[in-house]
Tab-separated table of C-alpha atoms in Angstrom:
chain	number	residue	atom	x	y	z
A	247	MET	CA	77.836	106.947	95.194
A	248	LYS	CA	80.112	104.357	96.818
A	249	LEU	CA	83.192	106.456	95.913
A	250	ILE	CA	81.731	109.533	97.603
A	251	LEU	CA	80.901	107.485	100.690
A	252	LYS	CA	84.470	106.119	100.804
A	253	ILE	CA	85.868	109.663	100.569
A	254	VAL	CA	83.600	110.825	103.412
A	255	VAL	CA	84.613	107.812	105.529
A	256	SER	CA	88.279	108.581	104.848
A	257	ALA	CA	87.708	112.207	105.825
A	258	VAL	CA	86.095	111.127	109.096
A	259	ALA	CA	89.023	108.760	109.734
A	260	ILE	CA	91.422	111.646	109.116
A	261	LEU	CA	89.529	113.810	111.637
A	262	ILE	CA	89.545	111.036	114.235
A	263	THR	CA	93.257	110.447	113.739
A	264	THR	CA	93.927	114.172	113.935
A	265	GLY	CA	92.160	114.236	117.286
A	266	LEU	CA	94.375	111.413	118.524
A	267	LEU	CA	97.632	112.917	117.242
A	268	GLU	CA	96.926	116.629	117.649
A	269	ASP	CA	99.414	116.952	120.518
A	270	TYR	CA	102.116	115.370	118.355
A	271	GLY	CA	101.917	117.805	115.469
A	272	VAL	CA	98.969	116.881	113.251
A	273	TYR	CA	96.662	119.738	112.310
A	274	VAL	CA	93.546	119.682	110.137
A	275	LYS	CA	91.523	122.886	110.179
A	276	ASP	CA	88.039	121.434	109.627
A	277	PHE	CA	85.967	118.751	107.917
A	278	ILE	CA	86.279	120.419	104.497
A	279	THR	CA	90.063	120.271	104.836
A	280	SER	CA	89.875	116.603	105.785
A	281	LEU	CA	87.780	115.997	102.646
A	282	LYS	CA	90.493	117.708	100.602
A	283	VAL	CA	93.146	115.551	102.280
A	284	ALA	CA	91.127	112.405	101.541
A	285	VAL	CA	90.787	113.346	97.861
A	286	VAL	CA	94.470	114.288	97.516
A	287	LEU	CA	95.566	111.077	99.251
A	288	GLY	CA	93.275	109.106	96.953
A	289	LEU	CA	94.769	110.753	93.882
A	290	LEU	CA	98.336	110.308	95.118
A	291	ASN	CA	97.649	106.666	95.955
A	292	THR	CA	96.245	106.167	92.464
A	293	PHE	CA	98.926	107.915	90.421
A	294	ILE	CA	102.128	108.410	92.452
A	295	LYS	CA	102.227	105.451	94.833
A	296	PRO	CA	102.407	102.832	92.035
A	297	ILE	CA	105.460	104.598	90.609
A	298	PHE	CA	107.153	104.532	94.026
A	299	LYS	CA	106.261	100.856	94.391
A	300	LEU	CA	107.763	100.047	91.013
A	301	LEU	CA	110.955	101.966	91.711
A	302	THR	CA	111.430	100.385	95.131
A	303	PHE	CA	110.388	96.841	94.238
A	304	PRO	CA	113.787	95.257	95.076
A	305	ILE	CA	113.856	97.010	98.466
A	306	THR	CA	110.265	95.920	99.089
A	307	LEU	CA	111.249	92.303	98.494
A	308	MET	CA	114.275	92.560	100.787
A	309	THR	CA	112.247	94.141	103.589
A	310	PHE	CA	109.298	91.756	103.162
A	311	GLY	CA	106.978	94.662	102.307
A	312	LEU	CA	107.859	96.915	105.228
A	313	SER	CA	109.199	99.561	102.855
A	314	LEU	CA	105.597	100.051	101.689
A	315	LEU	CA	104.932	101.710	105.047
A	316	VAL	CA	107.688	104.201	104.259
A	317	ILE	CA	106.178	104.835	100.821
A	318	ASN	CA	102.804	105.461	102.471
A	319	THR	CA	104.451	107.930	104.848
A	320	ILE	CA	106.093	109.780	101.943
A	321	VAL	CA	102.727	110.007	100.167
A	322	ILE	CA	101.197	111.514	103.317
A	323	MET	CA	103.997	114.063	103.536
A	324	ILE	CA	103.422	114.995	99.885
A	325	ALA	CA	99.728	115.545	100.693
A	326	ASP	CA	100.827	117.707	103.633
A	327	HIS	CA	102.764	119.854	101.184
A	328	TYR	CA	99.847	120.348	98.782
A	329	VAL	CA	96.815	120.763	101.066
A	330	ALA	CA	96.490	124.083	102.858
A	331	ASP	CA	95.450	123.888	106.533
A	332	PHE	CA	96.815	120.326	106.829
A	333	GLN	CA	100.092	119.952	108.665
A	334	ILE	CA	102.144	117.055	109.922
A	335	SER	CA	105.199	117.934	111.981
A	336	ASN	CA	107.637	115.167	111.000
A	337	PHE	CA	108.227	111.773	109.411
A	338	ILE	CA	107.511	109.731	112.552
A	339	VAL	CA	104.178	111.469	113.121
A	340	ALA	CA	103.282	110.979	109.439
A	341	PHE	CA	104.129	107.279	109.827
A	342	ALA	CA	101.831	106.972	112.862
A	343	PHE	CA	99.161	109.028	111.090
A	344	GLY	CA	99.196	106.630	108.137
A	345	LEU	CA	98.896	103.559	110.329
A	346	ILE	CA	96.071	104.962	112.436
A	347	VAL	CA	94.126	106.343	109.456
A	348	SER	CA	94.352	102.926	107.777
A	349	VAL	CA	92.991	101.122	110.827
A	350	VAL	CA	90.218	103.656	111.491
A	351	THR	CA	89.204	103.678	107.813
A	352	TYR	CA	89.075	99.884	107.781
A	353	VAL	CA	86.863	99.792	110.881
A	354	LEU	CA	84.532	102.517	109.552
A	355	GLU	CA	84.240	100.752	106.182
A	356	LEU	CA	83.312	97.538	107.997
A	357	ILE	CA	80.657	99.404	110.001
A	358	PHE	CA	79.158	101.014	106.887
A	359	GLY	CA	79.556	97.915	104.702
A	360	LEU	CA	81.873	99.478	102.146
A	361	ASN	CA	84.308	96.543	101.851
């Protein structure tokens, strides 16, 4: 039940972020699409992101972890490629999208007691 609630909270965070960045090239058709994006991002973060982290470990150390933000952006762009009706215009917008979704998700999880 907690997993489903976290996915719904992530989907709401994606919709909120889309509303904030719509003029900059973020498009999500509807709530169902945002649910799909949340699931795909969850799967990518579970299976693909650890591989990227392992491969870029030396760079992560040299940049004091800032390269993890780039990895997060790449994961978002991969999700953009695989989810229909979800579009992000460029790398910079995907970077901002990732940051804002993380903050909004954190706040919503605090509100609903999911941490």
